[in-house]
Short mmCIF file of C-alpha atoms and ligand atoms in Angstrom, two decimals:
data_model
loop_
_atom_site.label_atom_id
_atom_site.label_comp_id
_atom_site.label_asym_id
_atom_site.label_seq_id
_atom_site.Cartn_x
_atom_site.Cartn_y
_atom_site.Cartn_z
CA MET A 1 23.17 5.16 26.20
CA ASP A 2 21.75 6.23 29.55
CA LEU A 3 20.77 2.76 30.70
CA ASP A 4 19.21 3.96 33.96
CA ALA A 5 16.93 6.37 32.13
CA ILE A 6 15.88 3.59 29.75
CA THR A 7 14.99 1.30 32.65
CA LYS A 8 13.08 4.09 34.40
CA HIS A 9 11.05 5.04 31.34
CA SER A 10 10.53 1.46 30.24
CA ALA A 11 8.82 0.84 33.58
CA LEU A 12 6.19 3.36 32.46
CA HIS A 13 5.49 1.23 29.35
CA ILE A 14 5.20 -2.25 30.81
CA LYS A 15 4.94 -5.26 28.52
CA PRO A 16 1.86 -7.39 29.29
CA ASN A 17 2.90 -10.80 30.64
CA GLY A 18 3.25 -13.53 28.07
CA LEU A 19 2.48 -11.31 25.08
CA ILE A 20 4.53 -12.20 22.01
CA LEU A 21 4.25 -10.14 18.86
CA GLN A 22 5.96 -10.40 15.50
CA TYR A 23 7.09 -7.61 13.19
CA GLY A 24 5.05 -8.80 10.18
CA THR A 25 4.61 -7.55 6.62
CA ALA A 26 3.12 -4.31 7.89
CA GLY A 27 4.96 -3.93 11.21
CA PHE A 28 3.26 -4.78 14.52
CA ARG A 29 -0.52 -5.07 14.66
CA ALA A 30 -2.60 -5.88 17.76
CA LYS A 31 -5.39 -4.58 19.95
CA ALA A 32 -4.42 -1.01 20.83
CA GLU A 33 -4.35 -1.68 24.57
CA HIS A 34 -1.51 -4.19 24.09
CA LEU A 35 0.78 -1.88 22.22
CA ASP A 36 2.08 0.79 24.57
CA HIS A 37 5.38 -1.00 25.30
CA VAL A 38 5.85 -1.78 21.60
CA MET A 39 5.50 1.92 20.75
CA PHE A 40 8.06 2.96 23.36
CA ARG A 41 10.47 0.30 22.15
CA MET A 42 9.98 1.21 18.49
CA GLY A 43 10.92 4.76 19.47
CA LEU A 44 14.17 3.35 20.87
CA LEU A 45 14.75 1.20 17.80
CA ALA A 46 14.11 4.08 15.39
CA VAL A 47 16.88 6.02 17.13
CA LEU A 48 19.32 3.12 16.69
CA ARG A 49 18.32 2.70 13.04
CA SER A 50 18.73 6.44 12.46
CA LYS A 51 22.21 6.42 14.01
CA GLN A 52 23.19 3.38 11.97
CA THR A 53 21.93 4.69 8.62
CA LYS A 54 22.96 8.30 9.39
CA SER A 55 19.51 9.23 8.11
CA THR A 56 16.06 10.28 9.22
CA ILE A 57 13.82 7.30 10.04
CA GLY A 58 9.98 7.32 10.09
CA VAL A 59 7.62 5.78 12.63
CA MET A 60 3.98 5.43 11.56
CA VAL A 61 1.27 4.59 14.06
CA THR A 62 -1.59 2.88 12.23
CA ALA A 63 -3.34 -0.44 11.74
CA SER A 64 -4.45 0.43 8.20
CA HIS A 65 -7.66 -1.46 7.25
CA ASN A 66 -7.99 -3.28 10.58
CA PRO A 67 -10.76 -2.44 13.08
CA GLU A 68 -10.74 0.85 14.96
CA GLU A 69 -9.87 -0.91 18.25
CA ASP A 70 -6.62 -2.24 16.78
CA ASN A 71 -3.46 -0.31 16.22
CA GLY A 72 0.01 -0.90 14.89
CA VAL A 73 3.39 0.59 14.20
CA LYS A 74 5.98 0.34 11.46
CA LEU A 75 9.35 1.89 10.81
CA ILE A 76 10.21 3.60 7.53
CA ASP A 77 13.74 3.32 6.15
CA PRO A 78 15.76 6.21 4.64
CA LEU A 79 14.42 6.30 1.10
CA GLY A 80 10.85 5.90 2.26
CA GLU A 81 10.95 2.12 1.90
CA MET A 82 9.94 -0.58 4.38
CA LEU A 83 12.34 -1.52 7.18
CA ALA A 84 15.21 -3.84 6.12
CA PRO A 85 14.53 -7.53 7.00
CA SER A 86 17.45 -7.83 9.46
CA TRP A 87 15.97 -4.92 11.43
CA GLU A 88 12.53 -6.55 11.40
CA GLU A 89 14.19 -9.27 13.46
CA HIS A 90 15.71 -6.72 15.83
CA ALA A 91 12.25 -5.15 16.16
CA THR A 92 10.71 -8.49 17.09
CA CYS A 93 13.44 -9.22 19.66
CA LEU A 94 13.12 -5.80 21.26
CA ALA A 95 9.32 -5.87 21.37
CA ASN A 96 9.30 -9.26 23.08
CA ALA A 97 12.19 -8.70 25.52
CA GLU A 98 11.34 -9.05 29.19
CA GLU A 99 11.81 -5.86 31.19
CA GLN A 100 15.05 -7.05 32.81
CA ASP A 101 16.52 -7.98 29.40
CA MET A 102 15.84 -4.67 27.65
CA GLN A 103 19.31 -3.20 28.16
CA ARG A 104 21.03 -6.34 26.97
CA VAL A 105 18.86 -6.58 23.85
CA LEU A 106 19.51 -2.92 23.00
CA MET A 107 23.26 -3.46 23.40
CA ASP A 108 23.08 -6.66 21.30
CA ILE A 109 21.31 -4.88 18.47
CA SER A 110 23.79 -1.99 18.61
CA GLU A 111 26.67 -4.42 18.43
CA LYS A 112 25.28 -6.68 15.72
CA ALA A 113 24.29 -3.75 13.52
CA ALA A 114 27.46 -1.76 14.27
CA VAL A 115 25.52 1.28 15.49
CA ASP A 116 27.69 4.26 16.35
CA LEU A 117 25.98 5.32 19.56
CA GLN A 118 27.70 8.70 19.55
CA ARG A 119 25.94 9.82 16.37
CA LYS A 120 22.91 12.08 16.31
CA ALA A 121 19.51 10.60 15.49
CA PHE A 122 16.42 12.10 13.88
CA VAL A 123 13.01 10.46 13.70
CA VAL A 124 9.75 11.65 12.11
CA ILE A 125 6.38 10.44 13.35
CA GLY A 126 2.93 10.24 11.84
CA ARG A 127 -0.35 8.73 12.98
CA ASP A 128 -3.82 7.85 11.70
CA THR A 129 -7.16 8.96 13.18
CA ARG A 130 -7.73 6.03 15.58
CA PRO A 131 -8.70 7.20 19.08
CA SER A 132 -5.67 5.33 20.49
CA SER A 133 -3.13 6.73 18.02
CA GLU A 134 -2.30 10.02 19.73
CA LYS A 135 -1.38 8.46 23.07
CA LEU A 136 0.56 5.67 21.39
CA SER A 137 2.57 8.14 19.34
CA GLN A 138 3.46 9.90 22.62
CA SER A 139 4.96 6.61 23.78
CA VAL A 140 7.04 6.48 20.58
CA ILE A 141 8.28 9.99 21.39
CA ASP A 142 9.14 8.88 24.92
CA GLY A 143 11.32 6.13 23.45
CA ILE A 144 13.03 8.51 21.05
CA THR A 145 13.85 11.13 23.63
CA VAL A 146 15.10 8.74 26.29
CA LEU A 147 17.80 7.66 23.83
CA GLY A 148 18.63 11.29 23.09
CA GLY A 149 17.11 11.32 19.61
CA GLN A 150 15.56 14.39 18.03
CA PHE A 151 12.19 14.18 16.34
CA HIS A 152 9.50 15.94 14.37
CA ASP A 153 5.92 14.89 14.98
CA TYR A 154 3.83 15.45 11.84
CA GLY A 155 0.70 14.45 13.76
CA LEU A 156 -2.11 13.21 11.55
CA LEU A 157 -0.82 11.91 8.20
CA THR A 158 -1.64 9.18 5.74
CA THR A 159 0.94 6.38 5.75
CA PRO A 160 2.24 7.25 2.26
CA GLN A 161 2.59 10.91 3.26
CA LEU A 162 5.01 9.89 6.01
CA HIS A 163 6.95 7.72 3.52
CA TYR A 164 7.15 10.80 1.29
CA MET A 165 8.43 13.01 4.15
CA VAL A 166 11.17 10.51 5.02
CA CYS A 167 12.26 10.27 1.39
CA CYS A 168 12.30 14.09 0.99
CA ARG A 169 14.37 14.61 4.12
CA ASN A 170 16.99 12.05 3.19
CA THR A 171 17.34 13.27 -0.37
CA HIS A 172 17.70 16.84 0.95
CA GLY A 173 14.70 18.08 -0.96
CA GLY A 174 15.65 16.22 -4.15
CA TYR A 175 12.38 14.32 -4.05
CA GLY A 176 10.26 17.24 -2.83
CA THR A 177 9.71 19.49 0.17
CA ALA A 178 9.19 17.60 3.43
CA THR A 179 6.02 19.40 4.45
CA ILE A 180 2.35 18.64 3.93
CA GLU A 181 2.17 21.78 1.78
CA GLY A 182 5.13 20.45 -0.26
CA TYR A 183 3.30 17.16 -0.83
CA TYR A 184 0.09 18.90 -1.95
CA GLN A 185 1.97 21.31 -4.22
CA LYS A 186 4.06 18.62 -5.89
CA LEU A 187 1.17 16.29 -6.68
CA SER A 188 -1.39 18.89 -7.65
CA LYS A 189 1.03 20.79 -9.92
CA ALA A 190 1.74 17.54 -11.81
CA PHE A 191 -1.97 16.71 -11.98
CA VAL A 192 -3.04 20.14 -13.21
CA GLU A 193 -0.31 20.25 -15.86
CA LEU A 194 -1.05 16.72 -16.98
CA THR A 195 -4.76 17.24 -17.38
CA LYS A 196 -4.74 20.78 -18.81
CA GLN A 197 -5.11 19.49 -22.35
CA ALA A 198 -7.87 17.04 -21.53
CA PHE A 199 -9.92 19.63 -19.73
CA CYS A 200 -9.68 22.35 -22.37
CA SER A 201 -11.46 19.99 -24.74
CA GLY A 202 -14.66 20.47 -22.76
CA ASP A 203 -14.40 17.72 -20.17
CA GLU A 204 -13.99 20.04 -17.20
CA ASN A 205 -16.86 18.73 -15.09
CA ARG A 206 -15.26 15.56 -13.90
CA SER A 207 -16.35 14.35 -10.53
CA LEU A 208 -15.56 11.36 -8.39
CA LYS A 209 -17.16 9.86 -5.31
CA VAL A 210 -14.64 8.83 -2.68
CA ASP A 211 -15.30 6.53 0.30
CA CYS A 212 -12.64 7.50 2.85
CA ALA A 213 -13.19 4.52 5.22
CA ASN A 214 -13.92 7.07 8.00
CA GLY A 215 -10.19 7.62 8.18
CA ILE A 216 -7.29 9.97 7.63
CA GLY A 217 -7.84 10.03 3.84
CA ALA A 218 -10.90 12.25 4.37
CA LEU A 219 -8.97 14.90 6.32
CA LYS A 220 -6.11 14.97 3.85
CA LEU A 221 -8.28 14.97 0.73
CA ARG A 222 -10.31 17.84 2.18
CA GLU A 223 -7.11 19.82 2.81
CA MET A 224 -5.87 19.07 -0.69
CA GLU A 225 -8.96 19.37 -2.87
CA HIS A 226 -8.75 23.10 -3.52
CA TYR A 227 -5.28 22.61 -5.05
CA PHE A 228 -6.67 20.59 -7.95
CA SER A 229 -10.31 21.64 -7.91
CA GLN A 230 -10.31 23.00 -11.48
CA GLY A 231 -9.54 19.53 -12.78
CA LEU A 232 -11.59 17.32 -10.53
CA THR A 233 -14.38 17.57 -7.99
CA VAL A 234 -14.29 14.96 -5.25
CA GLN A 235 -17.35 14.13 -3.21
CA LEU A 236 -16.36 12.53 0.09
CA PHE A 237 -18.32 9.75 1.82
CA ASN A 238 -17.51 8.04 5.12
CA ASP A 239 -15.46 11.06 6.06
CA GLY A 240 -15.22 10.14 9.74
CA THR A 241 -17.83 12.59 10.98
CA LYS A 242 -20.32 9.79 11.76
CA GLY A 243 -19.19 6.21 11.20
CA LYS A 244 -16.50 4.03 12.66
CA LEU A 245 -13.12 3.57 10.98
CA ASN A 246 -13.13 0.77 8.34
CA HIS A 247 -16.55 -0.42 9.53
CA LEU A 248 -18.57 -1.65 6.53
CA CYS A 249 -16.55 0.67 4.33
CA GLY A 250 -13.11 1.26 2.87
CA ALA A 251 -11.04 -0.45 0.19
CA ASP A 252 -10.54 -3.70 2.11
CA PHE A 253 -14.27 -4.10 2.77
CA VAL A 254 -15.19 -3.36 -0.85
CA LYS A 255 -12.53 -5.69 -2.26
CA SER A 256 -13.21 -8.61 0.04
CA HIS A 257 -17.02 -8.38 0.01
CA GLN A 258 -17.20 -7.28 -3.62
CA LYS A 259 -19.94 -4.82 -2.74
CA PRO A 260 -20.28 -1.05 -2.21
CA PRO A 261 -19.46 0.50 1.15
CA GLN A 262 -22.24 1.55 3.44
CA GLY A 263 -23.16 5.20 3.16
CA MET A 264 -22.18 5.68 -0.49
CA GLU A 265 -24.90 6.91 -2.83
CA MET A 266 -24.17 5.25 -6.16
CA LYS A 267 -26.06 6.16 -9.31
CA SER A 268 -25.61 3.95 -12.35
CA ASN A 269 -22.34 4.32 -14.20
CA GLU A 270 -20.90 6.78 -11.67
CA ARG A 271 -17.20 6.43 -10.98
CA CYS A 272 -16.55 5.69 -7.29
CA CYS A 273 -13.49 4.69 -5.30
CA SER A 274 -12.57 3.62 -1.77
CA PHE A 275 -9.45 4.30 0.29
CA ASP A 276 -8.42 2.14 3.22
CA GLY A 277 -7.99 3.41 6.79
CA ASP A 278 -4.52 4.91 6.29
CA ALA A 279 -5.00 5.82 2.61
CA ASP A 280 -2.35 3.62 1.06
CA ARG A 281 -4.79 1.48 -0.92
CA ILE A 282 -7.45 2.33 -3.48
CA VAL A 283 -10.03 0.39 -5.48
CA TYR A 284 -12.57 1.73 -8.00
CA TYR A 285 -16.08 0.50 -8.77
CA TYR A 286 -19.43 1.39 -10.35
CA ARG A 287 -22.94 0.07 -10.77
CA ASP A 288 -24.12 -0.63 -14.32
CA THR A 289 -27.59 0.27 -15.64
CA ASP A 290 -28.89 -3.13 -14.45
CA GLY A 291 -27.75 -2.29 -10.94
CA GLN A 292 -24.90 -4.80 -11.04
CA PHE A 293 -21.80 -3.89 -9.04
CA HIS A 294 -18.40 -3.94 -10.79
CA LEU A 295 -15.12 -3.85 -8.89
CA ILE A 296 -12.00 -2.44 -10.51
CA ASP A 297 -9.15 -3.65 -8.36
CA GLY A 298 -5.38 -3.17 -8.20
CA ASP A 299 -4.84 -5.49 -11.17
CA LYS A 300 -6.96 -3.34 -13.45
CA ILE A 301 -5.35 -0.20 -12.06
CA ALA A 302 -1.91 -1.62 -12.97
CA THR A 303 -3.20 -2.48 -16.44
CA LEU A 304 -4.57 1.01 -17.08
CA ILE A 305 -1.39 2.67 -15.86
CA SER A 306 1.07 0.41 -17.66
CA SER A 307 -0.78 0.63 -20.97
CA PHE A 308 -0.79 4.44 -20.73
CA LEU A 309 2.92 4.58 -19.91
CA LYS A 310 3.71 2.14 -22.71
CA GLU A 311 1.81 4.29 -25.23
CA LEU A 312 3.73 7.38 -24.16
CA LEU A 313 7.03 5.54 -24.52
CA LEU A 314 6.08 4.41 -28.03
CA GLU A 315 5.20 8.01 -28.87
CA VAL A 316 8.59 9.32 -27.78
CA GLU A 317 10.27 6.31 -29.42
CA GLU A 318 12.27 5.50 -26.33
CA SER A 319 13.03 1.92 -25.47
CA LEU A 320 12.91 2.16 -21.68
CA ASN A 321 11.78 -1.19 -20.30
CA ILE A 322 8.52 -1.56 -18.37
CA GLY A 323 7.76 -4.45 -16.04
CA VAL A 324 4.62 -5.18 -14.05
CA VAL A 325 4.92 -6.85 -10.65
CA GLN A 326 2.01 -8.74 -9.08
CA THR A 327 1.41 -11.32 -6.35
CA ALA A 328 -0.31 -14.72 -6.48
CA TYR A 329 -3.61 -12.92 -5.72
CA ALA A 330 -3.58 -11.17 -9.11
CA ASN A 331 -6.49 -12.36 -11.19
CA GLY A 332 -5.35 -14.78 -13.93
CA SER A 333 -7.14 -12.67 -16.55
CA SER A 334 -5.05 -9.63 -15.68
CA THR A 335 -1.78 -11.53 -16.03
CA ARG A 336 -2.89 -12.99 -19.36
CA TYR A 337 -4.02 -9.59 -20.66
CA LEU A 338 -0.77 -7.88 -19.67
CA GLU A 339 1.41 -10.59 -21.18
CA GLU A 340 -0.53 -11.56 -24.26
CA VAL A 341 -2.33 -8.40 -25.33
CA MET A 342 -0.12 -5.66 -23.99
CA LYS A 343 3.10 -7.63 -24.33
CA VAL A 344 4.40 -6.38 -21.01
CA PRO A 345 6.52 -8.74 -18.90
CA VAL A 346 4.82 -9.71 -15.63
CA TYR A 347 6.56 -10.98 -12.49
CA CYS A 348 5.09 -12.56 -9.37
CA THR A 349 6.51 -11.98 -5.89
CA LYS A 350 5.52 -12.94 -2.38
CA THR A 351 2.67 -10.98 -0.75
CA GLY A 352 3.62 -7.70 0.92
CA VAL A 353 4.58 -4.50 -0.83
CA LYS A 354 8.21 -4.65 0.19
CA HIS A 355 8.65 -7.66 -2.12
CA LEU A 356 6.87 -5.99 -5.01
CA HIS A 357 8.70 -2.72 -4.49
CA HIS A 358 12.04 -4.49 -4.50
CA LYS A 359 11.30 -6.33 -7.76
CA ALA A 360 9.94 -3.17 -9.43
CA GLN A 361 13.29 -1.45 -8.82
CA GLU A 362 14.84 -3.74 -11.45
CA PHE A 363 13.13 -1.94 -14.36
CA ASP A 364 13.42 1.49 -15.96
CA ILE A 365 9.73 1.74 -15.16
CA GLY A 366 8.40 -0.76 -12.60
CA VAL A 367 4.63 -0.87 -12.10
CA TYR A 368 3.56 -2.79 -9.01
CA PHE A 369 0.13 -3.37 -7.51
CA GLU A 370 -1.39 -5.89 -5.17
CA ALA A 371 -4.91 -6.93 -6.20
CA ASN A 372 -6.18 -5.18 -3.06
CA GLY A 373 -5.19 -1.79 -4.50
CA HIS A 374 -1.81 -1.19 -2.87
CA GLY A 375 0.80 -0.06 -5.37
CA THR A 376 2.66 2.59 -7.30
CA VAL A 377 5.16 3.04 -10.12
CA LEU A 378 8.94 3.39 -9.75
CA PHE A 379 11.13 5.19 -12.27
CA SER A 380 14.87 4.49 -12.28
CA LYS A 381 17.19 7.49 -12.00
CA ALA A 382 18.35 6.83 -15.58
CA ALA A 383 14.76 6.76 -16.84
CA GLU A 384 13.96 10.02 -15.04
CA MET A 385 16.95 11.74 -16.59
CA LYS A 386 16.19 10.41 -20.06
CA ILE A 387 12.57 11.57 -19.85
CA LYS A 388 13.61 15.04 -18.65
CA GLN A 389 16.04 15.30 -21.54
CA LEU A 390 13.40 14.20 -24.07
CA ALA A 391 10.93 16.76 -22.72
CA GLU A 392 13.47 19.48 -23.55
CA GLU A 393 14.79 18.14 -26.84
CA LEU A 394 11.78 16.71 -28.67
CA GLU A 395 9.17 18.74 -30.54
CA ASP A 396 5.42 18.82 -31.08
CA LYS A 397 3.52 15.61 -30.30
CA LYS A 398 6.60 13.82 -29.07
CA ARG A 399 7.47 16.65 -26.72
CA LYS A 400 3.93 16.59 -25.37
CA ALA A 401 4.24 12.86 -24.66
CA ALA A 402 7.61 13.36 -22.93
CA LYS A 403 6.13 16.18 -20.81
CA MET A 404 3.28 13.87 -19.81
CA LEU A 405 5.78 11.25 -18.72
CA GLU A 406 7.62 13.89 -16.72
CA ASN A 407 4.43 14.88 -14.94
CA MET A 408 3.55 11.23 -14.31
CA ILE A 409 6.90 10.82 -12.53
CA ASN A 410 5.97 13.68 -10.19
CA LEU A 411 2.40 12.55 -9.68
CA PHE A 412 3.31 9.09 -8.40
CA ASN A 413 4.42 8.72 -4.82
CA GLN A 414 7.47 6.58 -5.52
CA ALA A 415 8.17 6.09 -1.83
CA ALA A 416 5.02 3.99 -1.28
CA GLY A 417 1.61 3.05 -2.69
CA ASP A 418 -0.61 6.08 -2.09
CA ALA A 419 -4.40 6.23 -2.52
CA ILE A 420 -4.46 10.01 -3.13
CA SER A 421 -1.62 9.94 -5.65
CA ASP A 422 -2.97 6.82 -7.42
CA MET A 423 -6.43 8.40 -7.58
CA LEU A 424 -5.03 11.50 -9.30
CA VAL A 425 -2.99 9.33 -11.71
CA ILE A 426 -6.08 7.29 -12.64
CA GLU A 427 -8.28 10.37 -13.01
CA ALA A 428 -5.67 12.02 -15.24
CA ILE A 429 -5.33 8.94 -17.47
CA LEU A 430 -9.11 8.48 -17.82
CA ALA A 431 -9.49 12.16 -18.71
CA LEU A 432 -6.63 12.19 -21.20
CA LYS A 433 -7.76 8.99 -22.89
CA GLY A 434 -11.42 9.98 -22.76
CA LEU A 435 -12.23 6.63 -21.13
CA THR A 436 -15.36 5.95 -19.10
CA VAL A 437 -15.21 3.68 -16.09
CA GLN A 438 -17.07 0.99 -18.07
CA GLN A 439 -14.56 1.15 -20.92
CA TRP A 440 -11.74 0.79 -18.45
CA ASP A 441 -13.48 -2.17 -16.80
CA ALA A 442 -14.00 -3.80 -20.20
CA LEU A 443 -10.25 -4.18 -20.84
CA TYR A 444 -10.63 -7.78 -19.66
CA THR A 445 -13.06 -9.85 -17.58
CA ASP A 446 -11.89 -11.10 -14.20
CA LEU A 447 -12.04 -14.84 -13.63
CA PRO A 448 -14.54 -15.62 -10.85
CA ASN A 449 -12.55 -15.93 -7.64
CA ARG A 450 -12.91 -16.45 -3.92
CA GLN A 451 -10.67 -15.64 -1.01
CA LEU A 452 -11.35 -17.11 2.42
CA LYS A 453 -9.57 -17.05 5.71
CA VAL A 454 -9.38 -20.10 7.92
CA LYS A 455 -8.42 -20.22 11.58
CA VAL A 456 -6.00 -23.04 12.36
CA VAL A 457 -4.02 -24.01 15.44
CA ASP A 458 -0.63 -23.19 13.95
CA ARG A 459 -0.62 -21.43 10.62
CA GLN A 460 3.18 -21.69 10.38
CA LEU A 461 2.81 -25.42 9.65
CA ILE A 462 2.08 -24.30 6.11
CA SER A 463 5.18 -23.26 4.23
CA THR A 464 5.23 -22.24 0.59
CA THR A 465 7.47 -21.81 -2.43
CA ASP A 466 7.24 -20.30 -5.95
CA ALA A 467 6.09 -16.85 -4.72
CA GLU A 468 3.64 -18.56 -2.33
CA ARG A 469 1.83 -20.35 -5.15
CA ARG A 470 2.73 -23.85 -3.97
CA ALA A 471 2.65 -25.40 -0.50
CA VAL A 472 5.74 -27.33 0.59
CA THR A 473 4.38 -28.45 3.97
CA PRO A 474 2.38 -30.12 5.39
CA PRO A 475 2.97 -33.14 3.17
CA GLY A 476 0.10 -33.98 0.86
CA LEU A 477 -1.51 -30.54 0.94
CA GLN A 478 -0.25 -29.40 -2.46
CA GLU A 479 -1.17 -32.74 -4.07
CA ALA A 480 -4.70 -32.41 -2.71
CA ILE A 481 -4.97 -28.88 -4.15
CA ASP A 482 -3.59 -30.08 -7.51
CA ASP A 483 -6.18 -32.87 -7.65
CA LEU A 484 -9.02 -30.42 -7.14
CA VAL A 485 -7.67 -27.74 -9.45
CA LYS A 486 -7.20 -30.03 -12.43
CA LYS A 487 -10.96 -30.67 -12.59
CA TYR A 488 -11.66 -27.09 -13.67
CA LYS A 489 -10.71 -24.87 -16.58
CA LEU A 490 -8.39 -21.88 -16.14
CA SER A 491 -8.21 -22.83 -12.50
CA ARG A 492 -5.68 -21.93 -9.89
CA ALA A 493 -5.69 -22.24 -6.11
CA PHE A 494 -3.22 -21.79 -3.29
CA VAL A 495 -3.00 -21.48 0.48
CA ARG A 496 -0.57 -19.46 2.57
CA PRO A 497 -0.28 -18.29 6.16
CA SER A 498 -1.15 -14.61 6.51
CA GLY A 499 1.67 -12.28 7.51
CA THR A 500 -0.67 -9.89 9.32
CA GLU A 501 -3.39 -12.03 10.94
CA ASP A 502 -3.46 -15.37 12.73
CA VAL A 503 -5.19 -17.10 9.81
CA VAL A 504 -4.47 -19.12 6.69
CA ARG A 505 -5.66 -17.53 3.46
CA VAL A 506 -7.21 -19.69 0.77
CA TYR A 507 -7.54 -18.39 -2.79
CA ALA A 508 -9.12 -20.02 -5.82
CA GLU A 509 -10.20 -18.92 -9.28
CA ALA A 510 -11.66 -20.74 -12.27
CA ASP A 511 -13.45 -20.06 -15.53
CA SER A 512 -16.96 -20.07 -14.11
CA GLN A 513 -18.64 -19.40 -10.80
CA ALA A 514 -21.14 -22.23 -11.35
CA ARG A 515 -18.45 -24.90 -11.36
CA PHE A 516 -16.43 -23.17 -8.74
CA PRO A 517 -14.38 -25.36 -6.39
CA MET A 518 -15.25 -23.40 -3.23
CA THR A 519 -19.03 -23.74 -3.09
CA SER A 520 -21.01 -22.14 -0.32
CA LYS A 521 -21.31 -25.60 1.28
CA CYS A 522 -17.55 -25.84 1.42
CA GLU A 523 -17.39 -22.34 2.81
CA ARG A 524 -19.73 -23.22 5.67
CA ASN A 525 -17.44 -26.09 6.59
CA LEU A 526 -14.54 -23.76 7.02
CA GLN A 527 -14.01 -22.07 10.33
CA TRP A 528 -13.96 -18.29 9.86
P1 LIG B 1 -1.40 -10.99 4.57
O1 LIG B 1 -2.17 -10.89 5.84
O2 LIG B 1 0.01 -11.48 4.69
O3 LIG B 1 -2.19 -11.75 3.53
C1 LIG B 1 -2.30 -8.56 3.85
C2 LIG B 1 -2.62 -8.42 2.39
C3 LIG B 1 -1.37 -7.97 1.66
C4 LIG B 1 -0.76 -6.71 2.27
C5 LIG B 1 -0.63 -6.87 3.78
C6 LIG B 1 -0.20 -5.60 4.49
C7 LIG B 1 -4.06 -9.79 0.96
C8 LIG B 1 -4.38 -11.15 0.46
N1 LIG B 1 -3.06 -9.70 1.82
O4 LIG B 1 -1.25 -9.51 3.98
O5 LIG B 1 -1.68 -7.78 0.31
O6 LIG B 1 -1.49 -5.58 1.91
O7 LIG B 1 -1.85 -7.33 4.37
O8 LIG B 1 -1.23 -4.75 4.78
O9 LIG B 1 -4.72 -8.83 0.57
ZN1 LIG B 2 -3.31 0.62 4.49
#
């Protein structure tokens, strides 16, 4: 380690006085102007992590669904997964170190994590379309090079595309080719093969309206659309040519306001979807003939996908196990439908995809989605091999089903939830099953629900247990919630501190909106 060079370069990326940031569920997030030093330091950390894992590490510069003025950064571990928890702590220490302590903290991390400093390091970088992202990714590069690491800058990418690149590089092409062309080819080949049958039966004019949140999703979908254009026409809205990133549009806006994004022309019964700012989340929606808006969130996406996969497994008579993983925010109706009607086991984890991803790895086929539309499906190595074998050995209808499963494996981005990949999966399933968006929506009816955020002095005073469904502290809080909840049917409520914002989130659902615990009066009394 050239400690002098580190000190010299670090002085060009000064930490603002008194600023303390935490590596949260989605890495660091803050106003862009406060992040230069964090970027430089995450470049340094990525080099250490790369040396330690003897693998390529990813650094993504994005603040996802947050306002355009914000930015953020997260590291991607070797198989495309989120950074290991012990390294999240190293990231927090390094980001908050005072200038004079930088060298010591770097040495501490290297010692604690047994980093072989002599090894080579390789880091790949991606960024979203925020005006601040290009300069901030240059600071990441500065950090990488000062520690002697090599890098490849992919430039503009969606977050899940960078996860895919990292996974491809560390599996030496086993997962796919680590280029944007490789990503487009892999997904569109699977999509075209999967939907061939559906489209020859006269359903070739499928079209979908996509709200791209004025973000990176628009650029990437535009690049990709000609690869699958025979199967699906996408009409892009909020493509970044006029509006501001995530402003009154995008998956987060649609999900939390339960209304269409600005700028989207919706005719009745038209299928529409929204991506978030870095295209790792997707939600669907439509307006019925009475003009009423219907949201189809991550829970219903998980239901559609898992029922399709289960049907295919029944067809090939293979007893691979499927599990669905949700968080406390999953609508109670979805959990009931999955367990009671579809007879699929459902598990609840803490919020944040790393928890869901981890749990989903326990199954042959693990379907995980957060209600906000972030999710994917994981296939175990054994399941992949079995399905490949069935696709070769079986005949007729069974072979067709096994081939479909094989294509589904390739169509999912197993490294991370991916709006583009999930969109193609959903479009393929709807086409193959001949389902309209209304029929999909009618699988079950969501319980009325509300989610609020409340500003408090110290959100960490609230601690939780049971996958965040029950509060442990402060004393009396859970009892108060229980007293309220028991007055209503099919009711559930919980509070938890957010991992990405300085707020406490409050969620409640019950059988009817009219008798809903969180009335508008109550809402006004809360500080937003
Ligand atoms: P927090 O802020 O911890 O609630 C939010 C989302 C998560 C996840 C992360 C990362 C909700 C209720 N929470 O986490 O699902 O997506 O951001 O972006 O939607
Ligand atoms: Zn996102």
